[in-house]
Each structure stands twice: as C-alpha cells, then as structure tokens.
Amino acid sequence: MELPFAESYKIKMVETIERSTREEREKWIKEAKFNLFNLKSEQVFIDLLTDSGTGAMSDKQWSAMMLGDESYAGASSYYKLKNTIKELLGFEYFLPTHQGRAAENVLFSALIKEGDIIPGNSHFDTTKGHIEFRKAKAIDCTIDEAFDTEIDHPFKGNVDLNKLENTIKKYTPEKIPFIILTVTCNSSGGQPVSIENMKGIRAIADKYKIPVYYDSARFAENAYFIKLREKAYENKTVKEIVKEMFSYADGMTMSSKKDAIVNMGGFIALRSEEVFKKATVFNIIFEGYITYGGMSGRDMNALAQGLDEGTEFDYLNTRIRQVAYLGQKLTDYGISVQKPYGGHAIFIDATKFLPNVPKEQYIAQTLAVELYLEAGIRGVEIGTLLADRDPETRENRYPALELLRLAIPRRVYTNNHMDVIAVALKNVFDRRDQITKGFNILEEAPIMRHFTVELERVK
Ligand code: F0G
C-alpha cells in the first residue's frame, strides 16, 4: 500500500483557540459594524483573514533570534540577511524595511512621479495605493483567463504580453518608470507566473529600456508551481528556480511576512547601485538606518533562516497541498472556487455562491459575514470594498471577480480545521437561496476603505 501524505514537521508549541456560540457571534459582528477587521482575535475560531505575519516560526528561526545583533550600525544580523539575499535571490544591494508596503513606499518614492504609468499583473492593493497616492496609474495587463474562475490555466498570474506592449506604446516608455510583476499574483487568486512569461516580459522591457521589479511576497510558492507545472523545470530545485526567476528582474520588494515565514519584516533588493543610493535616502527617512531599516537584529536573523526554510520543497509541498485539500473539499460540495487552487489561499466566487445578493450590496462581504456567523471563521473580502472608488469619478469600482479569500497561515492549522471550514461553507451554501440582502456603507475612508469601513444590513 502506498503511504499517505503527511506534514514535513511536528508540533512543539500550541496555542489555544476559542469556540463561541452563534448568539455571541451575532452580537460581536454587529458591534464590529460587520467589518471582520474589527473583531477581536478571541472572537474568531479559525482565522483565515490573512497568511501575512500569521505563520508559525520554526525552532531554528526562534533559536536564530537569540543570536540577533542589535547594533545600530553594521550588525552581524544585517550581514547575515544580506548574504542570504545575495546567495538565494542573486541581488547585490538590499535595504531592510518593516514590512512590504514600507518597501513599496521607499522604492516608489525613489522611482515614481505624478502622471506615471505602472503596468503589471493585478497589482496588490497596497501597491496600487502607493502608486495612486503619487498620482500615478496602475494598469492591469493580466491574461484574460485569470478572470474566469473555472478555466484551469496553469499560470493565471501571467501578463498578457500584447496588453503590456500596447500599454507601453500607448503611454510611451518615458511615462513608465518600471513594470511590476507580482509573484504569485495575490489579487487574481494566488496564481503563479511562468518562467516563460518572465522571459517574455524581460524581452519587452529590454526593447523599451524599462526596468522590471517583482512584488515578491509569495515568490517561493510561485517557484514551487513552476517546478510542478513548467516541464523544463521539473528536475530543478525550488532554490534553483527562485534564482532564475529573479535573474529576469532589476529588483524586488518583499513582504517577508508571507514566504519568509516571519511575523514582521520586509526588504527591497536591487541590482543597480544608482537606484540603491536613491532609495537609501528614503529608507533612512521612513524606516531607519541602512543596516536595520525598521527591523530589529533578531528579526533579521529569523528572516534569513525563514528565507532558507521557505524555499525548501518539502515545506512548500506540505503547505500548498493543504490549501489544495481545502479547495478540493469545497469543489466536491459544489462550491465554485478559483481554479487551479492558489498557493496561499482559496478564493470563493461569491457571485456564484450568493446569486441573489445585488452587487451594490457587497456580495463577497455578505458571504464573509455569513461564514463568520456559521462557525467563527474569518475570511476576507476581495471584491468591491477592496477595489475602492475610482480616484477621479469617486464611483464604486466593480472588479471582474467578487471573491471571498480564505488565506491559510503557514504551519498553523491542521487538516481537521480545513474540514470544519469546508463543512461550515457547505452549510451556508445549502441555505444560499434565503440570503438575498447584503450591506450598505455607513462610513468609509478615502483610500483603502476596506480596513475601516462601517456597514449596516440592507433592510
Ligand atoms: N504585495 C503583496 C502581493 C501582498 O500580498 C502584500 C500583503 C503586500 C505586497 C504588502 O505587504 O502587508 O507586508 O505591507 N498582503 C497581505 C494579504 C496584507 O493579506 O494579502 P505588507
């Protein structure tokens, strides 16, 4: 008999999580103004709000923390991380930042000016926020297949090279300080970009002399998918694939809270000394001195170890198979999710799940609230609330997909938790005909409103 699959780690420390009654949850979600970000963590049984900073560090990461060097300048922890980045990712220059959006803030301060155009593949919301904050514009050049959840394309994060070239021609290369490629592409469902596509983007970028940066939060998951899905790479190690991926980039921003499995941290890595020098000025103003930039020495040590562990096949195989396990259960229950299953999360097609809720009433948010009420599970809306209003017209932007994201923290939950999530969703799905009303907005912020929005039920 073939041995079944099992996790590539065992558990050394545990944390209690609290169950609650539906009555309690009704009260709490009302107090939270139907915004799941406002819930206290103890009001949540299984927390799938994000895979960012919520992973479990390993014994080796915790022990690396004890060796952290907290010197203001020239700490050994800085050099340790610098060497890991050089060896693993191939970049000569690096700046630590406190998280991913801070890396965006620093790099974009050095590179973007008003009126610029930044093409890419479904920019993440903080990336788009930092672009629009500088009165520049993000243009989405993702392949059309990404916007149909049922099409089984192996690389739904890919850029449509024609869309990219047409964008460059339309706006002229002078208006485009760089192209940004998000790996994996969070906004289209944790979907990977192929090496072939990276090479194609590089060729176009070279033709028009435009730099390419990767938003790399989930670069290791992207490399894992390349190994599994891109024939020429099946015999390469994840680390070899990672090195090749970044060889087509001029630099990267990183949210270390994802694939580097730490609770806080980020960085910028670069090939150009000139860009490094420009970015350094902003790093010192916004983040801290060059050799710590928003991170403590111990955190840089844990990050260096996390980058190494996070690019090991066995770890990635355990993680991504767990995500697929949940995806398959939901599919078996007849629930429509983004396919193929993403690296860090399952994305439920909320429009198909709740066909009776009008889009003006925030369909995916309605599903998120229903799932919380059902079993204390917290997912996150990736739909109209997240898409914000158009900065010029102030009208709601209705995205191509209205999704509920169930992000799976790394090394945190077991497959028993996945079973609970799947059944909870099935129960909501079975009563979907009775769910006909969503929410109205009571109050919202001018940008990134989803974090703080206050809602009321449509009567
Ligand atoms: N880029 C991508 C692709 C991301 O997913 C995130 C964060 C960031 C940049 C910003 O990094 O949070 O460290 O400042 N994504 C989290 C999420 C918040 O839940 O998907 P950060």
PDB file of N, CA and C in Angstrom, residues 216-263:
ATOM      1  N   SER A 216       7.374  40.420  -4.468  1.00  0.00           N
ATOM      2  CA  SER A 216       7.805  39.022  -4.287  1.00  0.00           C
ATOM      3  C   SER A 216       7.255  38.324  -3.058  1.00  0.00           C
ATOM      4  N   ALA A 217       6.210  38.853  -2.440  1.00  0.00           N
ATOM      5  CA  ALA A 217       5.722  38.312  -1.166  1.00  0.00           C
ATOM      6  C   ALA A 217       5.637  36.777  -1.167  1.00  0.00           C
ATOM      7  N   ARG A 218       5.192  36.198  -2.298  1.00  0.00           N
ATOM      8  CA  ARG A 218       4.998  34.740  -2.336  1.00  0.00           C
ATOM      9  C   ARG A 218       5.821  34.108  -3.473  1.00  0.00           C
ATOM     10  N   PHE A 219       7.072  34.571  -3.567  1.00  0.00           N
ATOM     11  CA  PHE A 219       7.947  34.104  -4.653  1.00  0.00           C
ATOM     12  C   PHE A 219       8.252  32.615  -4.569  1.00  0.00           C
ATOM     13  N   ALA A 220       8.344  32.065  -3.345  1.00  0.00           N
ATOM     14  CA  ALA A 220       8.700  30.641  -3.196  1.00  0.00           C
ATOM     15  C   ALA A 220       7.535  29.757  -3.648  1.00  0.00           C
ATOM     16  N   GLU A 221       6.309  30.185  -3.320  1.00  0.00           N
ATOM     17  CA  GLU A 221       5.141  29.433  -3.787  1.00  0.00           C
ATOM     18  C   GLU A 221       5.079  29.480  -5.313  1.00  0.00           C
ATOM     19  N   ASN A 222       5.458  30.620  -5.879  1.00  0.00           N
ATOM     20  CA  ASN A 222       5.495  30.739  -7.343  1.00  0.00           C
ATOM     21  C   ASN A 222       6.495  29.728  -7.930  1.00  0.00           C
ATOM     22  N   ALA A 223       7.676  29.640  -7.290  1.00  0.00           N
ATOM     23  CA  ALA A 223       8.714  28.721  -7.785  1.00  0.00           C
ATOM     24  C   ALA A 223       8.258  27.266  -7.678  1.00  0.00           C
ATOM     25  N   TYR A 224       7.544  26.950  -6.597  1.00  0.00           N
ATOM     26  CA  TYR A 224       7.008  25.593  -6.417  1.00  0.00           C
ATOM     27  C   TYR A 224       6.067  25.236  -7.573  1.00  0.00           C
ATOM     28  N   PHE A 225       5.197  26.175  -7.934  1.00  0.00           N
ATOM     29  CA  PHE A 225       4.265  25.909  -9.042  1.00  0.00           C
ATOM     30  C   PHE A 225       5.015  25.753 -10.366  1.00  0.00           C
ATOM     31  N   ILE A 226       6.091  26.513 -10.553  1.00  0.00           N
ATOM     32  CA  ILE A 226       6.886  26.363 -11.780  1.00  0.00           C
ATOM     33  C   ILE A 226       7.451  24.945 -11.834  1.00  0.00           C
ATOM     34  N   LYS A 227       7.969  24.481 -10.719  1.00  0.00           N
ATOM     35  CA  LYS A 227       8.541  23.116 -10.682  1.00  0.00           C
ATOM     36  C   LYS A 227       7.481  22.076 -11.067  1.00  0.00           C
ATOM     37  N   LEU A 228       6.267  22.272 -10.566  1.00  0.00           N
ATOM     38  CA  LEU A 228       5.214  21.281 -10.833  1.00  0.00           C
ATOM     39  C   LEU A 228       4.589  21.421 -12.219  1.00  0.00           C
ATOM     40  N   ARG A 229       4.559  22.658 -12.738  1.00  0.00           N
ATOM     41  CA  ARG A 229       3.738  22.880 -13.933  1.00  0.00           C
ATOM     42  C   ARG A 229       4.500  23.254 -15.185  1.00  0.00           C
ATOM     43  N   GLU A 230       5.765  23.645 -15.074  1.00  0.00           N
ATOM     44  CA  GLU A 230       6.504  24.057 -16.263  1.00  0.00           C
ATOM     45  C   GLU A 230       7.542  22.974 -16.559  1.00  0.00           C
ATOM     46  N   LYS A 231       7.272  22.227 -17.619  1.00  0.00           N
ATOM     47  CA  LYS A 231       8.006  20.996 -17.942  1.00  0.00           C
ATOM     48  C   LYS A 231       9.531  21.118 -17.771  1.00  0.00           C
ATOM     49  N   ALA A 232      10.113  22.160 -18.318  1.00  0.00           N
ATOM     50  CA  ALA A 232      11.582  22.281 -18.328  1.00  0.00           C
ATOM     51  C   ALA A 232      12.165  22.395 -16.917  1.00  0.00           C
ATOM     52  N   TYR A 233      11.314  22.623 -15.919  1.00  0.00           N
ATOM     53  CA  TYR A 233      11.824  22.895 -14.569  1.00  0.00           C
ATOM     54  C   TYR A 233      11.550  21.778 -13.572  1.00  0.00           C
ATOM     55  N   GLU A 234      10.985  20.648 -14.047  1.00  0.00           N
ATOM     56  CA  GLU A 234      10.563  19.619 -13.091  1.00  0.00           C
ATOM     57  C   GLU A 234      11.729  19.021 -12.311  1.00  0.00           C
ATOM     58  N   ASN A 235      12.911  19.036 -12.886  1.00  0.00           N
ATOM     59  CA  ASN A 235      14.054  18.443 -12.180  1.00  0.00           C
ATOM     60  C   ASN A 235      14.943  19.467 -11.476  1.00  0.00           C
ATOM     61  N   LYS A 236      14.539  20.721 -11.503  1.00  0.00           N
ATOM     62  CA  LYS A 236      15.315  21.756 -10.803  1.00  0.00           C
ATOM     63  C   LYS A 236      14.827  21.866  -9.359  1.00  0.00           C
ATOM     64  N   THR A 237      15.701  22.310  -8.480  1.00  0.00           N
ATOM     65  CA  THR A 237      15.257  22.537  -7.098  1.00  0.00           C
ATOM     66  C   THR A 237      14.510  23.879  -7.040  1.00  0.00           C
ATOM     67  N   VAL A 238      13.713  24.039  -5.992  1.00  0.00           N
ATOM     68  CA  VAL A 238      12.986  25.303  -5.831  1.00  0.00           C
ATOM     69  C   VAL A 238      13.994  26.461  -5.760  1.00  0.00           C
ATOM     70  N   LYS A 239      15.090  26.230  -5.060  1.00  0.00           N
ATOM     71  CA  LYS A 239      16.103  27.296  -4.924  1.00  0.00           C
ATOM     72  C   LYS A 239      16.697  27.677  -6.284  1.00  0.00           C
ATOM     73  N   GLU A 240      16.923  26.686  -7.136  1.00  0.00           N
ATOM     74  CA  GLU A 240      17.443  27.000  -8.493  1.00  0.00           C
ATOM     75  C   GLU A 240      16.421  27.809  -9.285  1.00  0.00           C
ATOM     76  N   ILE A 241      15.159  27.429  -9.152  1.00  0.00           N
ATOM     77  CA  ILE A 241      14.104  28.145  -9.884  1.00  0.00           C
ATOM     78  C   ILE A 241      13.990  29.583  -9.377  1.00  0.00           C
ATOM     79  N   VAL A 242      14.062  29.745  -8.054  1.00  0.00           N
ATOM     80  CA  VAL A 242      13.993  31.085  -7.454  1.00  0.00           C
ATOM     81  C   VAL A 242      15.089  31.964  -8.050  1.00  0.00           C
ATOM     82  N   LYS A 243      16.291  31.438  -8.117  1.00  0.00           N
ATOM     83  CA  LYS A 243      17.436  32.202  -8.647  1.00  0.00           C
ATOM     84  C   LYS A 243      17.178  32.616 -10.093  1.00  0.00           C
ATOM     85  N   GLU A 244      16.627  31.675 -10.862  1.00  0.00           N
ATOM     86  CA  GLU A 244      16.371  32.020 -12.271  1.00  0.00           C
ATOM     87  C   GLU A 244      15.258  33.065 -12.388  1.00  0.00           C
ATOM     88  N   MET A 245      14.190  32.894 -11.596  1.00  0.00           N
ATOM     89  CA  MET A 245      13.083  33.875 -11.625  1.00  0.00           C
ATOM     90  C   MET A 245      13.608  35.305 -11.455  1.00  0.00           C
ATOM     91  N   PHE A 246      14.444  35.475 -10.425  1.00  0.00           N
ATOM     92  CA  PHE A 246      14.910  36.829 -10.119  1.00  0.00           C
ATOM     93  C   PHE A 246      15.978  37.322 -11.089  1.00  0.00           C
ATOM     94  N   SER A 247      16.564  36.389 -11.882  1.00  0.00           N
ATOM     95  CA  SER A 247      17.567  36.831 -12.862  1.00  0.00           C
ATOM     96  C   SER A 247      16.913  37.701 -13.943  1.00  0.00           C
ATOM     97  N   TYR A 248      15.578  37.626 -14.069  1.00  0.00           N
ATOM     98  CA  TYR A 248      14.875  38.447 -15.071  1.00  0.00           C
ATOM     99  C   TYR A 248      14.349  39.760 -14.463  1.00  0.00           C
ATOM    100  N   ALA A 249      14.733  40.053 -13.223  1.00  0.00           N
ATOM    101  CA  ALA A 249      14.240  41.269 -12.558  1.00  0.00           C
ATOM    102  C   ALA A 249      15.390  42.213 -12.244  1.00  0.00           C
ATOM    103  N   ASP A 250      15.087  43.506 -12.202  1.00  0.00           N
ATOM    104  CA  ASP A 250      16.079  44.507 -11.790  1.00  0.00           C
ATOM    105  C   ASP A 250      16.073  44.690 -10.282  1.00  0.00           C
ATOM    106  N   GLY A 251      14.999  44.239  -9.674  1.00  0.00           N
ATOM    107  CA  GLY A 251      14.919  44.391  -8.231  1.00  0.00           C
ATOM    108  C   GLY A 251      13.605  43.838  -7.725  1.00  0.00           C
ATOM    109  N   MET A 252      13.402  43.932  -6.430  1.00  0.00           N
ATOM    110  CA  MET A 252      12.196  43.351  -5.842  1.00  0.00           C
ATOM    111  C   MET A 252      11.802  44.107  -4.581  1.00  0.00           C
ATOM    112  N   THR A 253      10.492  44.092  -4.288  1.00  0.00           N
ATOM    113  CA  THR A 253      10.027  44.467  -2.954  1.00  0.00           C
ATOM    114  C   THR A 253       9.530  43.190  -2.309  1.00  0.00           C
ATOM    115  N   MET A 254       9.690  43.092  -1.004  1.00  0.00           N
ATOM    116  CA  MET A 254       9.319  41.851  -0.328  1.00  0.00           C
ATOM    117  C   MET A 254       8.551  42.140   0.947  1.00  0.00           C
ATOM    118  N   SER A 255       7.421  41.460   1.087  1.00  0.00           N
ATOM    119  CA  SER A 255       6.756  41.381   2.371  1.00  0.00           C
ATOM    120  C   SER A 255       7.203  40.059   2.980  1.00  0.00           C
ATOM    121  N   SER A 256       8.119  40.107   3.919  1.00  0.00           N
ATOM    122  CA  SER A 256       8.692  38.875   4.494  1.00  0.00           C
ATOM    123  C   SER A 256       7.689  38.106   5.333  1.00  0.00           C
ATOM    124  N   LYS A 257       6.534  38.740   5.604  1.00  0.00           N
ATOM    125  CA  LYS A 257       5.505  38.132   6.442  1.00  0.00           C
ATOM    126  C   LYS A 257       4.817  36.951   5.765  1.00  0.00           C
ATOM    127  N   LYS A 258       5.100  36.767   4.485  1.00  0.00           N
ATOM    128  CA  LYS A 258       4.484  35.652   3.771  1.00  0.00           C
ATOM    129  C   LYS A 258       5.511  34.521   3.625  1.00  0.00           C
ATOM    130  N   ASP A 259       6.172  34.455   2.450  1.00  0.00           N
ATOM    131  CA  ASP A 259       7.003  33.281   2.171  1.00  0.00           C
ATOM    132  C   ASP A 259       8.285  33.190   2.998  1.00  0.00           C
ATOM    133  N   ALA A 260       8.654  34.233   3.715  1.00  0.00           N
ATOM    134  CA  ALA A 260       9.834  34.121   4.579  1.00  0.00           C
ATOM    135  C   ALA A 260       9.433  33.715   5.998  1.00  0.00           C
ATOM    136  N   ILE A 261       8.121  33.460   6.197  1.00  0.00           N
ATOM    137  CA  ILE A 261       7.572  32.895   7.443  1.00  0.00           C
ATOM    138  C   ILE A 261       8.035  33.628   8.707  1.00  0.00           C
ATOM    139  N   VAL A 262       8.012  34.961   8.667  1.00  0.00           N
ATOM    140  CA  VAL A 262       8.228  35.723   9.902  1.00  0.00           C
ATOM    141  C   VAL A 262       6.987  36.554  10.202  1.00  0.00           C
ATOM    142  N   ASN A 263       6.892  37.051  11.416  1.00  0.00           N
ATOM    143  CA  ASN A 263       5.690  37.768  11.811  1.00  0.00           C
ATOM    144  C   ASN A 263       5.735  39.243  11.411  1.00  0.00           C
TER     145      ASN A 263
END
